[in-house]
Amino acid sequence: MTALDRVARRWGRLIVGFPPYVWLLIFFLVPFLIVIKISLSQAVMGIPPYTPLLEWGEGAVLTIRIALGSFGTLFSDELYAFAYLNSLRLAAIATFCCLLLGYPAAYAIARSSHSVRNLLLLLVALPFWTSFLIRVYAWIGILKTEGLLNGLLLWLGIIDTPLQILETDLAVLIGMVYSYLPFMVLPLFATLEKMDLSLLEAAADLGCRPFQAFISVTLPLSLPGIVAGSLLVFIPAVGEFVIPDLLGGPDTLMIGKILWAEFFDNRDWPVASAVAVAMLILLVVPVMVFQRLQGRATEGTR
Amino acid sequence: MTQTVAQRPTFSPWTDPESVPLIRFEGVSKRFGDFVAVDQVDLSIHAGEFFSLLGASGCGKTTLLRMLAGFETPTSGRIFIDGTDVSAIPPYERPVNMMFQSYALFPHMTVEQNVAFGLKQDGLPKAQIREKVRDVLDLVQMSRFGGRKPHQLSGGQRQRVALARCLAKEPKVLLLDEPLAALDRQLRERTQLELVGIQERVGITFVMVTHDQGEAMTMSSRIAVMNSGCLEQVGTPVEIYEYPGTRFVADFIGAANMFEGVVASDSDDLLVVTCPELESDLTISHGGSVPVGAPVTVMVRPEKMVVQRDRPSEGMNGVKGIVADIAYLGDVSIYHISLPSGRRVEVLRTNLRHTGEQELTWEDEVHLAWHPANAMVLTR
């Protein structure tokens, strides 16, 4: 390889790898910094509806004004704490349900024959071909008092009066499990499919019954998939806005809805921004710690 | 010359009609759809043997081993281990353990945990498990690596751990699926003898699958040569090499020169075979009884022939030819002799002289000579 090749290769790599980072920088990091900036200001009437962070005063004095009032609001009004906790609770339950439903599905797909496997994977991905909004909207038709589900249960004689499912936390849970299930199934499938089946034969050979072999071999080896799938479900579920807005009721407190209300109804940009920043910190820190521990535990399993 | 091999008292329970085999295959067949992987195999393996299933890939040797382990069920026939029909017994209840070609070590467990895995399934007390793990790791010289994970080990070390994991269970039979295939050549040769040493020390019956005839010859008490699902021949390494039962075995094990012919006469233990492509008849001194006129193949190993300039002496078989090619391998050279019929014959010659200049060279007219006792007659 000549020196020219080396230079070309290095530049080639930079050129290929650069655009995604530039994209993230411009459209994620910069806006996020702006959100942090807004969260540190005070709400005012006007355009924009918040005080500036930096100000040039008389005699070339640079004034930096950091207002922590918005974050204070988060602690003083317990509405926010409730909303955070409820978001975490619903997201955790939804993640757990996705895992319970998704693991057997992923296992079955990973162990199916090659021709069937592609079809099954296609079916998992099929819902993405319709708009997310429309699919969630369709659940209203299923869950409402005179909807399909209640109609079926009444017809079967299981219930006498229609159940109130729509506008409850349960409806939100159903919607989230439905929407996020593919995000659990796909990473689980990827790890289960990679697994060397001779390991299960070895376990059987060493005197291990099938269920015990699943517990002591398959499950620990699929941990990376469980973690990846859980994060992919849990993180967006915590900040979910559309599903609680459409399927939840007025008492369904979720942080995504609060954020919306602060921003569009109260027009309090600083508090809305503080809610967003707090949510990110609440999610990112534990996830990072968890992933580091996970990385150490599963070191060398592939 | 003929029967001077193996006169010392040796381990050979298969020659003893009183001895009850440990493993018995009775008419075992295995079909995958239309494909017959194993076809009507009858086979007995005795306790304490190092038994090899030898054959090219796809000959059914691995399927036979996997049926013994319980990973495949025979389509027909029965398998007995220590007198029990195991056909319906799942792998986790069989008194056999298998060492996988890929080793199949659990990547999320340390060496010690891997070895202890099988013992835990048996519900042994913790102290006893620890003691056994230490003993087998000592046996395979891996005690220092007990805390490592498989990905931190070399190929040879992984192979030892896989062996230890099987040995810890003290099975009646240990199955080895191409145990040395993943090792490089030098390590493989060293490990062959080591494995035999360990087998003799623990006294467990080993059944090994291999495609490497050298490996099978070095390690085994007996070898079963397999070809498209059937057993071609079962015998000791010496029997398989010196007295192959079929043309396939003669060709598969080592190199063989084969001449097609017809039996001309059979007298005084001297069989005379007329070969259309040779000028003179061939004599073989241990042909057994083959009817006159029967089509046969005369087989001579390359190292059992002499290549010389002079006409062979009376009583020897002789064939005239021209040196067509010489493959110099250092210790030996392989001479490719072209016969008048156009046929090529391989002869092995030890390079006795310490010089690059050998007495025979290309295009030399030579005679091939061999004693009647050094050839074999094959009827199948």
PDB file of N, CA and C in Angstrom, chain A residues 109-166:
ATOM      1  N   ILE A 109     -38.915 -17.800  16.070  1.00  0.00           N
ATOM      2  CA  ILE A 109     -38.435 -17.353  14.753  1.00  0.00           C
ATOM      3  C   ILE A 109     -36.992 -17.828  14.534  1.00  0.00           C
ATOM      4  N   ALA A 110     -36.171 -17.689  15.580  1.00  0.00           N
ATOM      5  CA  ALA A 110     -34.759 -18.055  15.446  1.00  0.00           C
ATOM      6  C   ALA A 110     -34.588 -19.549  15.191  1.00  0.00           C
ATOM      7  N   ARG A 111     -35.511 -20.378  15.686  1.00  0.00           N
ATOM      8  CA  ARG A 111     -35.358 -21.826  15.521  1.00  0.00           C
ATOM      9  C   ARG A 111     -36.157 -22.366  14.337  1.00  0.00           C
ATOM     10  N   SER A 112     -36.875 -21.471  13.630  1.00  0.00           N
ATOM     11  CA  SER A 112     -37.668 -21.954  12.508  1.00  0.00           C
ATOM     12  C   SER A 112     -36.774 -22.162  11.292  1.00  0.00           C
ATOM     13  N   SER A 113     -37.285 -22.876  10.290  1.00  0.00           N
ATOM     14  CA  SER A 113     -36.498 -23.156   9.090  1.00  0.00           C
ATOM     15  C   SER A 113     -36.294 -21.852   8.310  1.00  0.00           C
ATOM     16  N   HIS A 114     -35.258 -21.840   7.486  1.00  0.00           N
ATOM     17  CA  HIS A 114     -34.860 -20.602   6.818  1.00  0.00           C
ATOM     18  C   HIS A 114     -35.973 -19.963   5.998  1.00  0.00           C
ATOM     19  N   SER A 115     -36.755 -20.800   5.307  1.00  0.00           N
ATOM     20  CA  SER A 115     -37.783 -20.238   4.429  1.00  0.00           C
ATOM     21  C   SER A 115     -38.887 -19.584   5.261  1.00  0.00           C
ATOM     22  N   VAL A 116     -39.273 -20.231   6.358  1.00  0.00           N
ATOM     23  CA  VAL A 116     -40.332 -19.694   7.214  1.00  0.00           C
ATOM     24  C   VAL A 116     -39.834 -18.459   7.959  1.00  0.00           C
ATOM     25  N   ARG A 117     -38.553 -18.493   8.328  1.00  0.00           N
ATOM     26  CA  ARG A 117     -37.985 -17.434   9.146  1.00  0.00           C
ATOM     27  C   ARG A 117     -38.154 -16.058   8.516  1.00  0.00           C
ATOM     28  N   ASN A 118     -37.834 -15.961   7.210  1.00  0.00           N
ATOM     29  CA  ASN A 118     -37.936 -14.664   6.542  1.00  0.00           C
ATOM     30  C   ASN A 118     -39.359 -14.147   6.533  1.00  0.00           C
ATOM     31  N   LEU A 119     -40.301 -15.067   6.350  1.00  0.00           N
ATOM     32  CA  LEU A 119     -41.712 -14.677   6.349  1.00  0.00           C
ATOM     33  C   LEU A 119     -42.105 -14.143   7.725  1.00  0.00           C
ATOM     34  N   LEU A 120     -41.692 -14.858   8.777  1.00  0.00           N
ATOM     35  CA  LEU A 120     -42.047 -14.448  10.135  1.00  0.00           C
ATOM     36  C   LEU A 120     -41.440 -13.084  10.472  1.00  0.00           C
ATOM     37  N   LEU A 121     -40.187 -12.873  10.043  1.00  0.00           N
ATOM     38  CA  LEU A 121     -39.544 -11.586  10.299  1.00  0.00           C
ATOM     39  C   LEU A 121     -40.272 -10.466   9.563  1.00  0.00           C
ATOM     40  N   LEU A 122     -40.711 -10.787   8.358  1.00  0.00           N
ATOM     41  CA  LEU A 122     -41.449  -9.799   7.575  1.00  0.00           C
ATOM     42  C   LEU A 122     -42.741  -9.428   8.311  1.00  0.00           C
ATOM     43  N   LEU A 123     -43.391 -10.440   8.882  1.00  0.00           N
ATOM     44  CA  LEU A 123     -44.646 -10.184   9.597  1.00  0.00           C
ATOM     45  C   LEU A 123     -44.409  -9.295  10.815  1.00  0.00           C
ATOM     46  N   VAL A 124     -43.262  -9.486  11.480  1.00  0.00           N
ATOM     47  CA  VAL A 124     -42.950  -8.648  12.639  1.00  0.00           C
ATOM     48  C   VAL A 124     -42.789  -7.193  12.197  1.00  0.00           C
ATOM     49  N   ALA A 125     -42.180  -7.006  11.034  1.00  0.00           N
ATOM     50  CA  ALA A 125     -41.888  -5.648  10.569  1.00  0.00           C
ATOM     51  C   ALA A 125     -43.066  -5.025   9.822  1.00  0.00           C
ATOM     52  N   LEU A 126     -44.046  -5.851   9.485  1.00  0.00           N
ATOM     53  CA  LEU A 126     -45.148  -5.398   8.641  1.00  0.00           C
ATOM     54  C   LEU A 126     -45.893  -4.165   9.169  1.00  0.00           C
ATOM     55  N   PRO A 127     -46.178  -4.088  10.505  1.00  0.00           N
ATOM     56  CA  PRO A 127     -46.919  -2.925  11.013  1.00  0.00           C
ATOM     57  C   PRO A 127     -46.262  -1.593  10.667  1.00  0.00           C
ATOM     58  N   PHE A 128     -44.937  -1.592  10.488  1.00  0.00           N
ATOM     59  CA  PHE A 128     -44.252  -0.331  10.186  1.00  0.00           C
ATOM     60  C   PHE A 128     -44.680   0.240   8.844  1.00  0.00           C
ATOM     61  N   TRP A 129     -45.375  -0.558   8.045  1.00  0.00           N
ATOM     62  CA  TRP A 129     -45.770  -0.090   6.725  1.00  0.00           C
ATOM     63  C   TRP A 129     -46.968   0.848   6.799  1.00  0.00           C
ATOM     64  N   THR A 130     -47.635   0.871   7.968  1.00  0.00           N
ATOM     65  CA  THR A 130     -48.718   1.838   8.144  1.00  0.00           C
ATOM     66  C   THR A 130     -48.268   2.867   9.169  1.00  0.00           C
ATOM     67  N   SER A 131     -48.891   4.016   9.116  1.00  0.00           N
ATOM     68  CA  SER A 131     -48.513   5.091  10.028  1.00  0.00           C
ATOM     69  C   SER A 131     -48.768   4.699  11.477  1.00  0.00           C
ATOM     70  N   PHE A 132     -47.796   5.040  12.314  1.00  0.00           N
ATOM     71  CA  PHE A 132     -47.887   4.782  13.743  1.00  0.00           C
ATOM     72  C   PHE A 132     -49.159   5.403  14.312  1.00  0.00           C
ATOM     73  N   LEU A 133     -49.418   6.644  13.895  1.00  0.00           N
ATOM     74  CA  LEU A 133     -50.566   7.386  14.409  1.00  0.00           C
ATOM     75  C   LEU A 133     -51.879   6.661  14.096  1.00  0.00           C
ATOM     76  N   ILE A 134     -51.971   6.170  12.854  1.00  0.00           N
ATOM     77  CA  ILE A 134     -53.191   5.478  12.434  1.00  0.00           C
ATOM     78  C   ILE A 134     -53.382   4.191  13.224  1.00  0.00           C
ATOM     79  N   ARG A 135     -52.260   3.490  13.461  1.00  0.00           N
ATOM     80  CA  ARG A 135     -52.367   2.216  14.178  1.00  0.00           C
ATOM     81  C   ARG A 135     -52.823   2.442  15.611  1.00  0.00           C
ATOM     82  N   VAL A 136     -52.280   3.499  16.250  1.00  0.00           N
ATOM     83  CA  VAL A 136     -52.707   3.789  17.626  1.00  0.00           C
ATOM     84  C   VAL A 136     -54.167   4.243  17.624  1.00  0.00           C
ATOM     85  N   TYR A 137     -54.511   5.022  16.616  1.00  0.00           N
ATOM     86  CA  TYR A 137     -55.883   5.500  16.490  1.00  0.00           C
ATOM     87  C   TYR A 137     -56.855   4.329  16.392  1.00  0.00           C
ATOM     88  N   ALA A 138     -56.420   3.300  15.653  1.00  0.00           N
ATOM     89  CA  ALA A 138     -57.281   2.129  15.462  1.00  0.00           C
ATOM     90  C   ALA A 138     -57.613   1.458  16.782  1.00  0.00           C
ATOM     91  N   TRP A 139     -56.699   1.572  17.732  1.00  0.00           N
ATOM     92  CA  TRP A 139     -56.948   0.955  19.046  1.00  0.00           C
ATOM     93  C   TRP A 139     -58.122   1.601  19.762  1.00  0.00           C
ATOM     94  N   ILE A 140     -58.390   2.886  19.432  1.00  0.00           N
ATOM     95  CA  ILE A 140     -59.561   3.529  20.048  1.00  0.00           C
ATOM     96  C   ILE A 140     -60.811   2.749  19.661  1.00  0.00           C
ATOM     97  N   GLY A 141     -60.877   2.381  18.368  1.00  0.00           N
ATOM     98  CA  GLY A 141     -62.021   1.611  17.887  1.00  0.00           C
ATOM     99  C   GLY A 141     -62.138   0.256  18.569  1.00  0.00           C
ATOM    100  N   ILE A 142     -61.002  -0.309  18.934  1.00  0.00           N
ATOM    101  CA  ILE A 142     -61.045  -1.625  19.581  1.00  0.00           C
ATOM    102  C   ILE A 142     -61.416  -1.499  21.052  1.00  0.00           C
ATOM    103  N   LEU A 143     -60.846  -0.480  21.716  1.00  0.00           N
ATOM    104  CA  LEU A 143     -60.934  -0.432  23.181  1.00  0.00           C
ATOM    105  C   LEU A 143     -62.110   0.364  23.732  1.00  0.00           C
ATOM    106  N   LYS A 144     -62.744   1.204  22.896  1.00  0.00           N
ATOM    107  CA  LYS A 144     -63.771   2.086  23.455  1.00  0.00           C
ATOM    108  C   LYS A 144     -64.972   1.277  23.970  1.00  0.00           C
ATOM    109  N   THR A 145     -65.807   1.939  24.746  1.00  0.00           N
ATOM    110  CA  THR A 145     -66.886   1.243  25.453  1.00  0.00           C
ATOM    111  C   THR A 145     -67.753   0.425  24.511  1.00  0.00           C
ATOM    112  N   GLU A 146     -68.095   1.017  23.337  1.00  0.00           N
ATOM    113  CA  GLU A 146     -68.911   0.248  22.394  1.00  0.00           C
ATOM    114  C   GLU A 146     -68.032  -0.300  21.260  1.00  0.00           C
ATOM    115  N   GLY A 147     -66.739  -0.550  21.615  1.00  0.00           N
ATOM    116  CA  GLY A 147     -65.774  -0.984  20.600  1.00  0.00           C
ATOM    117  C   GLY A 147     -65.784  -2.486  20.378  1.00  0.00           C
ATOM    118  N   LEU A 148     -64.819  -2.916  19.539  1.00  0.00           N
ATOM    119  CA  LEU A 148     -64.757  -4.322  19.125  1.00  0.00           C
ATOM    120  C   LEU A 148     -64.537  -5.267  20.308  1.00  0.00           C
ATOM    121  N   LEU A 149     -63.599  -4.884  21.205  1.00  0.00           N
ATOM    122  CA  LEU A 149     -63.256  -5.786  22.305  1.00  0.00           C
ATOM    123  C   LEU A 149     -64.446  -5.998  23.222  1.00  0.00           C
ATOM    124  N   ASN A 150     -65.074  -4.896  23.643  1.00  0.00           N
ATOM    125  CA  ASN A 150     -66.244  -5.002  24.511  1.00  0.00           C
ATOM    126  C   ASN A 150     -67.360  -5.762  23.812  1.00  0.00           C
ATOM    127  N   GLY A 151     -67.547  -5.492  22.510  1.00  0.00           N
ATOM    128  CA  GLY A 151     -68.564  -6.199  21.734  1.00  0.00           C
ATOM    129  C   GLY A 151     -68.331  -7.705  21.774  1.00  0.00           C
ATOM    130  N   LEU A 152     -67.095  -8.088  21.585  1.00  0.00           N
ATOM    131  CA  LEU A 152     -66.761  -9.517  21.578  1.00  0.00           C
ATOM    132  C   LEU A 152     -67.019 -10.139  22.948  1.00  0.00           C
ATOM    133  N   LEU A 153     -66.543  -9.445  23.999  1.00  0.00           N
ATOM    134  CA  LEU A 153     -66.704  -9.986  25.356  1.00  0.00           C
ATOM    135  C   LEU A 153     -68.182 -10.102  25.732  1.00  0.00           C
ATOM    136  N   LEU A 154     -68.978  -9.111  25.333  1.00  0.00           N
ATOM    137  CA  LEU A 154     -70.426  -9.151  25.599  1.00  0.00           C
ATOM    138  C   LEU A 154     -71.078 -10.309  24.854  1.00  0.00           C
ATOM    139  N   TRP A 155     -70.671 -10.465  23.602  1.00  0.00           N
ATOM    140  CA  TRP A 155     -71.253 -11.509  22.753  1.00  0.00           C
ATOM    141  C   TRP A 155     -70.916 -12.902  23.299  1.00  0.00           C
ATOM    142  N   LEU A 156     -69.686 -13.031  23.828  1.00  0.00           N
ATOM    143  CA  LEU A 156     -69.271 -14.309  24.397  1.00  0.00           C
ATOM    144  C   LEU A 156     -69.904 -14.552  25.763  1.00  0.00           C
ATOM    145  N   GLY A 157     -70.528 -13.483  26.313  1.00  0.00           N
ATOM    146  CA  GLY A 157     -71.173 -13.629  27.614  1.00  0.00           C
ATOM    147  C   GLY A 157     -70.202 -13.597  28.777  1.00  0.00           C
ATOM    148  N   ILE A 158     -68.979 -13.131  28.551  1.00  0.00           N
ATOM    149  CA  ILE A 158     -67.993 -13.069  29.636  1.00  0.00           C
ATOM    150  C   ILE A 158     -68.307 -11.888  30.561  1.00  0.00           C
ATOM    151  N   ILE A 159     -68.841 -10.814  29.988  1.00  0.00           N
ATOM    152  CA  ILE A 159     -69.205  -9.643  30.795  1.00  0.00           C
ATOM    153  C   ILE A 159     -70.640  -9.232  30.468  1.00  0.00           C
ATOM    154  N   ASP A 160     -71.298  -8.508  31.439  1.00  0.00           N
ATOM    155  CA  ASP A 160     -72.663  -8.035  31.188  1.00  0.00           C
ATOM    156  C   ASP A 160     -72.661  -6.570  30.775  1.00  0.00           C
ATOM    157  N   THR A 161     -71.752  -5.803  31.378  1.00  0.00           N
ATOM    158  CA  THR A 161     -71.683  -4.385  31.035  1.00  0.00           C
ATOM    159  C   THR A 161     -70.308  -4.106  30.436  1.00  0.00           C
ATOM    160  N   PRO A 162     -70.257  -3.206  29.474  1.00  0.00           N
ATOM    161  CA  PRO A 162     -68.976  -2.903  28.831  1.00  0.00           C
ATOM    162  C   PRO A 162     -67.926  -2.431  29.840  1.00  0.00           C
ATOM    163  N   LEU A 163     -66.657  -2.811  29.600  1.00  0.00           N
ATOM    164  CA  LEU A 163     -65.560  -2.402  30.474  1.00  0.00           C
ATOM    165  C   LEU A 163     -65.048  -1.041  30.042  1.00  0.00           C
ATOM    166  N   GLN A 164     -64.650  -0.255  31.028  1.00  0.00           N
ATOM    167  CA  GLN A 164     -64.010   1.020  30.714  1.00  0.00           C
ATOM    168  C   GLN A 164     -62.512   0.770  30.565  1.00  0.00           C
ATOM    169  N   ILE A 165     -62.075   0.568  29.331  1.00  0.00           N
ATOM    170  CA  ILE A 165     -60.649   0.330  29.099  1.00  0.00           C
ATOM    171  C   ILE A 165     -59.999   1.579  28.527  1.00  0.00           C
ATOM    172  N   LEU A 166     -60.663   2.161  27.504  1.00  0.00           N
ATOM    173  CA  LEU A 166     -60.135   3.388  26.916  1.00  0.00           C
ATOM    174  C   LEU A 166     -60.080   4.475  27.983  1.00  0.00           C
TER     175      LEU A 166
END
